[in-house]
Amino acid sequence: MQAGEMSRGAAARVAAGARATDPYGFRRALRALGWEPARLLVAESFLQRLVGMLALDPREGAKPTGAGPGTGPSARLSVVMAFPRCSSVHTCFMRSPIDVAFIDREGHVLSVCQGVPPWRIRTCRGAASVLERLSRWRIHVSSGARAIESRKG
C-alpha cells in the first residue's frame, strides 16, 4: 500500500462514520445540489410529515444566521425539509412553489424538480428520501403563456 492510500477496513470505518453522522445522506445531497448553507428540518413523525412545508411562511423561507460580520438580512439560511423513507410528494395547500430533490440511500441526487407549483404531485422511482425547499423560481402566467423567472438568493 502506498502513502495516502487507505485499507479497505479503514475506508469502511470512514464510510460507517459518515453514515452515523448523516444516516440518510441529506448533507451529502445538500452539498451536491448547492443548497448549502441550509437549516435542515427532518420530518420523522406522522404529524411533521403531514404539515411539512405548510408550517413555513413563504416570506420566512430563510432565517438569519446570527450576529457578527457577514450576517444580517443578506446572510440567511434557507430552510430545507427532509422526508426520509419517501419517494413521492404533493404540494396540496402550499402557498408558493417549492423545489424538490429525490435522493437515494447514500444521498446521491436522482432527480430535481424546480418551481413545483401548488396542487401537484411528483414522484421518483428508486428514491429513498426527498428534500424540499421554498422555490427560488417563480412561475408567471400571462396571456396564456407560461414563463419561468429566476429569483436571486
PDB file of C-alpha atoms in Angstrom:
ATOM      1  CA  MET A   1       0.000   0.000   0.000  1.00  0.00           C
ATOM      2  CA  GLN A   2       1.352   3.427  -0.950  1.00  0.00           C
ATOM      3  CA  ALA A   3       1.338   6.509   1.237  1.00  0.00           C
ATOM      4  CA  GLY A   4      -2.014   8.278   1.193  1.00  0.00           C
ATOM      5  CA  GLU A   5      -3.985   5.099   0.399  1.00  0.00           C
ATOM      6  CA  MET A   6      -6.464   3.598   2.843  1.00  0.00           C
ATOM      7  CA  SER A   7      -7.011  -0.050   3.527  1.00  0.00           C
ATOM      8  CA  ARG A   8     -10.464  -1.442   2.820  1.00  0.00           C
ATOM      9  CA  GLY A   9     -11.139  -1.700   6.546  1.00  0.00           C
ATOM     10  CA  ALA A  10     -10.170   1.938   7.137  1.00  0.00           C
ATOM     11  CA  ALA A  11     -12.311   3.071   4.193  1.00  0.00           C
ATOM     12  CA  ALA A  12     -15.264   1.068   5.562  1.00  0.00           C
ATOM     13  CA  ARG A  13     -14.827   2.696   9.004  1.00  0.00           C
ATOM     14  CA  VAL A  14     -14.782   6.175   7.426  1.00  0.00           C
ATOM     15  CA  ALA A  15     -17.928   5.352   5.414  1.00  0.00           C
ATOM     16  CA  ALA A  16     -19.640   3.954   8.531  1.00  0.00           C
ATOM     17  CA  GLY A  17     -18.766   7.138  10.441  1.00  0.00           C
ATOM     18  CA  ALA A  18     -20.246   9.268   7.659  1.00  0.00           C
ATOM     19  CA  ARG A  19     -23.452   7.202   7.739  1.00  0.00           C
ATOM     20  CA  ALA A  20     -23.634   7.611  11.514  1.00  0.00           C
ATOM     21  CA  THR A  21     -23.460  11.413  11.287  1.00  0.00           C
ATOM     22  CA  ASP A  22     -25.638  11.636   8.153  1.00  0.00           C
ATOM     23  CA  PRO A  23     -27.657   8.395   8.111  1.00  0.00           C
ATOM     24  CA  TYR A  24     -29.903   9.368   5.174  1.00  0.00           C
ATOM     25  CA  GLY A  25     -27.274  11.214   3.137  1.00  0.00           C
ATOM     26  CA  PHE A  26     -29.105  14.554   3.443  1.00  0.00           C
ATOM     27  CA  ARG A  27     -25.974  16.671   3.951  1.00  0.00           C
ATOM     28  CA  ARG A  28     -24.239  14.978   1.017  1.00  0.00           C
ATOM     29  CA  ALA A  29     -27.254  15.745  -1.185  1.00  0.00           C
ATOM     30  CA  LEU A  30     -27.410  19.369   0.013  1.00  0.00           C
ATOM     31  CA  ARG A  31     -23.771  19.838  -0.987  1.00  0.00           C
ATOM     32  CA  ALA A  32     -24.345  18.205  -4.387  1.00  0.00           C
ATOM     33  CA  LEU A  33     -27.427  20.370  -5.006  1.00  0.00           C
ATOM     34  CA  GLY A  34     -25.710  23.575  -3.930  1.00  0.00           C
ATOM     35  CA  TRP A  35     -28.459  24.122  -1.349  1.00  0.00           C
ATOM     36  CA  GLU A  36     -25.999  24.821   1.471  1.00  0.00           C
ATOM     37  CA  PRO A  37     -25.824  26.560   3.819  1.00  0.00           C
ATOM     38  CA  ALA A  38     -29.243  25.444   4.993  1.00  0.00           C
ATOM     39  CA  ARG A  39     -31.227  24.777   8.132  1.00  0.00           C
ATOM     40  CA  LEU A  40     -32.247  21.117   7.756  1.00  0.00           C
ATOM     41  CA  LEU A  41     -35.548  20.020   9.316  1.00  0.00           C
ATOM     42  CA  VAL A  42     -36.091  16.249   9.239  1.00  0.00           C
ATOM     43  CA  ALA A  43     -39.755  15.174   9.224  1.00  0.00           C
ATOM     44  CA  GLU A  44     -39.765  11.844  11.060  1.00  0.00           C
ATOM     45  CA  SER A  45     -43.173  11.760  12.763  1.00  0.00           C
ATOM     46  CA  PHE A  46     -46.538  11.470  11.048  1.00  0.00           C
ATOM     47  CA  LEU A  47     -47.515  14.998  12.118  1.00  0.00           C
ATOM     48  CA  GLN A  48     -44.237  16.517  10.899  1.00  0.00           C
ATOM     49  CA  ARG A  49     -44.671  14.769   7.536  1.00  0.00           C
ATOM     50  CA  LEU A  50     -48.307  15.839   7.299  1.00  0.00           C
ATOM     51  CA  VAL A  51     -47.586  19.506   7.982  1.00  0.00           C
ATOM     52  CA  GLY A  52     -44.258  19.604   6.113  1.00  0.00           C
ATOM     53  CA  MET A  53     -43.562  22.911   4.371  1.00  0.00           C
ATOM     54  CA  LEU A  54     -47.057  24.232   5.159  1.00  0.00           C
ATOM     55  CA  ALA A  55     -45.785  25.431   8.533  1.00  0.00           C
ATOM     56  CA  LEU A  56     -43.313  27.770   6.815  1.00  0.00           C
ATOM     57  CA  ASP A  57     -44.400  31.244   5.822  1.00  0.00           C
ATOM     58  CA  PRO A  58     -43.160  31.875   2.234  1.00  0.00           C
ATOM     59  CA  ARG A  59     -41.682  35.189   3.422  1.00  0.00           C
ATOM     60  CA  GLU A  60     -39.864  33.327   6.200  1.00  0.00           C
ATOM     61  CA  GLY A  61     -38.196  30.747   3.930  1.00  0.00           C
ATOM     62  CA  ALA A  62     -34.826  31.949   5.145  1.00  0.00           C
ATOM     63  CA  LYS A  63     -33.742  32.533   8.713  1.00  0.00           C
ATOM     64  CA  PRO A  64     -30.915  34.838   9.851  1.00  0.00           C
ATOM     65  CA  THR A  65     -27.639  33.047  10.625  1.00  0.00           C
ATOM     66  CA  GLY A  66     -26.867  35.192  13.673  1.00  0.00           C
ATOM     67  CA  ALA A  67     -24.933  38.301  14.610  1.00  0.00           C
ATOM     68  CA  GLY A  68     -21.487  39.374  13.567  1.00  0.00           C
ATOM     69  CA  PRO A  69     -19.617  40.250  10.388  1.00  0.00           C
ATOM     70  CA  GLY A  70     -21.139  38.882   7.211  1.00  0.00           C
ATOM     71  CA  THR A  71     -24.540  38.376   8.827  1.00  0.00           C
ATOM     72  CA  GLY A  72     -27.770  40.297   8.695  1.00  0.00           C
ATOM     73  CA  PRO A  73     -30.508  40.464   6.060  1.00  0.00           C
ATOM     74  CA  SER A  74     -28.202  39.373   3.239  1.00  0.00           C
ATOM     75  CA  ALA A  75     -26.763  36.384   5.174  1.00  0.00           C
ATOM     76  CA  ARG A  76     -29.629  33.936   5.545  1.00  0.00           C
ATOM     77  CA  LEU A  77     -30.048  30.193   5.776  1.00  0.00           C
ATOM     78  CA  SER A  78     -32.647  28.629   3.565  1.00  0.00           C
ATOM     79  CA  VAL A  79     -34.885  26.078   5.260  1.00  0.00           C
ATOM     80  CA  VAL A  80     -34.817  22.585   3.767  1.00  0.00           C
ATOM     81  CA  MET A  81     -37.327  19.913   4.816  1.00  0.00           C
ATOM     82  CA  ALA A  82     -36.144  16.312   4.615  1.00  0.00           C
ATOM     83  CA  PHE A  83     -38.541  13.384   4.313  1.00  0.00           C
ATOM     84  CA  PRO A  84     -36.785  10.047   4.933  1.00  0.00           C
ATOM     85  CA  ARG A  85     -38.313   6.841   3.532  1.00  0.00           C
ATOM     86  CA  CYS A  86     -40.273   8.786   0.904  1.00  0.00           C
ATOM     87  CA  SER A  87     -40.387   8.640  -2.910  1.00  0.00           C
ATOM     88  CA  SER A  88     -43.272  10.983  -3.743  1.00  0.00           C
ATOM     89  CA  VAL A  89     -44.585  14.348  -2.571  1.00  0.00           C
ATOM     90  CA  HIS A  90     -47.568  16.595  -3.132  1.00  0.00           C
ATOM     91  CA  THR A  91     -47.892  20.356  -2.981  1.00  0.00           C
ATOM     92  CA  CYS A  92     -51.546  20.466  -1.965  1.00  0.00           C
ATOM     93  CA  PHE A  93     -52.397  23.524   0.133  1.00  0.00           C
ATOM     94  CA  MET A  94     -48.956  25.077  -0.486  1.00  0.00           C
ATOM     95  CA  ARG A  95     -48.930  28.863  -0.871  1.00  0.00           C
ATOM     96  CA  SER A  96     -45.876  29.069  -3.102  1.00  0.00           C
ATOM     97  CA  PRO A  97     -43.808  26.833  -5.406  1.00  0.00           C
ATOM     98  CA  ILE A  98     -41.171  24.500  -3.962  1.00  0.00           C
ATOM     99  CA  ASP A  99     -38.011  22.833  -5.233  1.00  0.00           C
ATOM    100  CA  VAL A 100     -37.974  19.061  -4.734  1.00  0.00           C
ATOM    101  CA  ALA A 101     -34.938  16.747  -4.831  1.00  0.00           C
ATOM    102  CA  PHE A 102     -35.226  12.965  -4.751  1.00  0.00           C
ATOM    103  CA  ILE A 103     -32.198  11.124  -3.347  1.00  0.00           C
ATOM    104  CA  ASP A 104     -31.079   7.524  -2.877  1.00  0.00           C
ATOM    105  CA  ARG A 105     -29.969   5.867   0.392  1.00  0.00           C
ATOM    106  CA  GLU A 106     -26.433   7.268   0.145  1.00  0.00           C
ATOM    107  CA  GLY A 107     -27.509  10.828  -0.635  1.00  0.00           C
ATOM    108  CA  HIS A 108     -26.935  10.763  -4.399  1.00  0.00           C
ATOM    109  CA  VAL A 109     -29.350  13.047  -6.213  1.00  0.00           C
ATOM    110  CA  LEU A 110     -31.660  11.115  -8.558  1.00  0.00           C
ATOM    111  CA  SER A 111     -33.979  13.879  -9.750  1.00  0.00           C
ATOM    112  CA  VAL A 112     -34.691  17.572  -9.115  1.00  0.00           C
ATOM    113  CA  CYS A 113     -37.961  19.394  -9.810  1.00  0.00           C
ATOM    114  CA  GLN A 114     -37.700  23.184  -9.583  1.00  0.00           C
ATOM    115  CA  GLY A 115     -40.593  25.562  -9.064  1.00  0.00           C
ATOM    116  CA  VAL A 116     -43.263  22.917  -8.478  1.00  0.00           C
ATOM    117  CA  PRO A 117     -46.482  24.923  -8.109  1.00  0.00           C
ATOM    118  CA  PRO A 118     -49.266  24.179  -5.608  1.00  0.00           C
ATOM    119  CA  TRP A 119     -51.596  21.233  -6.255  1.00  0.00           C
ATOM    120  CA  ARG A 120     -49.063  18.990  -7.997  1.00  0.00           C
ATOM    121  CA  ILE A 121     -47.670  15.515  -7.293  1.00  0.00           C
ATOM    122  CA  ARG A 122     -44.071  14.492  -8.011  1.00  0.00           C
ATOM    123  CA  THR A 123     -42.602  11.016  -7.684  1.00  0.00           C
ATOM    124  CA  CYS A 124     -39.308   9.268  -8.409  1.00  0.00           C
ATOM    125  CA  ARG A 125     -38.840   5.516  -8.618  1.00  0.00           C
ATOM    126  CA  GLY A 126     -35.916   4.311  -6.565  1.00  0.00           C
ATOM    127  CA  ALA A 127     -35.837   7.373  -4.307  1.00  0.00           C
ATOM    128  CA  ALA A 128     -35.230   6.689  -0.623  1.00  0.00           C
ATOM    129  CA  SER A 129     -35.810  10.258   0.621  1.00  0.00           C
ATOM    130  CA  VAL A 130     -36.948  13.686  -0.504  1.00  0.00           C
ATOM    131  CA  LEU A 131     -35.600  17.175   0.169  1.00  0.00           C
ATOM    132  CA  GLU A 132     -37.831  20.240  -0.263  1.00  0.00           C
ATOM    133  CA  ARG A 133     -37.246  23.963  -0.034  1.00  0.00           C
ATOM    134  CA  LEU A 134     -39.216  27.053  -0.913  1.00  0.00           C
ATOM    135  CA  SER A 135     -38.504  27.654  -4.564  1.00  0.00           C
ATOM    136  CA  ARG A 136     -36.068  30.173  -5.906  1.00  0.00           C
ATOM    137  CA  TRP A 137     -38.106  30.157  -9.101  1.00  0.00           C
ATOM    138  CA  ARG A 138     -41.403  31.918  -9.757  1.00  0.00           C
ATOM    139  CA  ILE A 139     -43.839  30.757 -12.366  1.00  0.00           C
ATOM    140  CA  HIS A 140     -45.746  33.561 -14.044  1.00  0.00           C
ATOM    141  CA  VAL A 141     -48.733  33.011 -16.280  1.00  0.00           C
ATOM    142  CA  SER A 142     -49.671  35.862 -18.596  1.00  0.00           C
ATOM    143  CA  SER A 143     -51.767  35.873 -21.766  1.00  0.00           C
ATOM    144  CA  GLY A 144     -51.952  32.087 -21.725  1.00  0.00           C
ATOM    145  CA  ALA A 145     -48.154  31.728 -21.943  1.00  0.00           C
ATOM    146  CA  ARG A 146     -46.048  30.352 -19.110  1.00  0.00           C
ATOM    147  CA  ALA A 147     -42.663  31.903 -18.341  1.00  0.00           C
ATOM    148  CA  ILE A 148     -40.243  30.909 -15.621  1.00  0.00           C
ATOM    149  CA  GLU A 149     -38.245  33.654 -13.936  1.00  0.00           C
ATOM    150  CA  SER A 150     -35.313  33.059 -11.631  1.00  0.00           C
ATOM    151  CA  ARG A 151     -35.156  34.716  -8.219  1.00  0.00           C
ATOM    152  CA  LYS A 152     -31.852  35.717  -6.669  1.00  0.00           C
ATOM    153  CA  GLY A 153     -30.950  34.098  -3.363  1.00  0.00           C
TER     154      GLY A 153
END
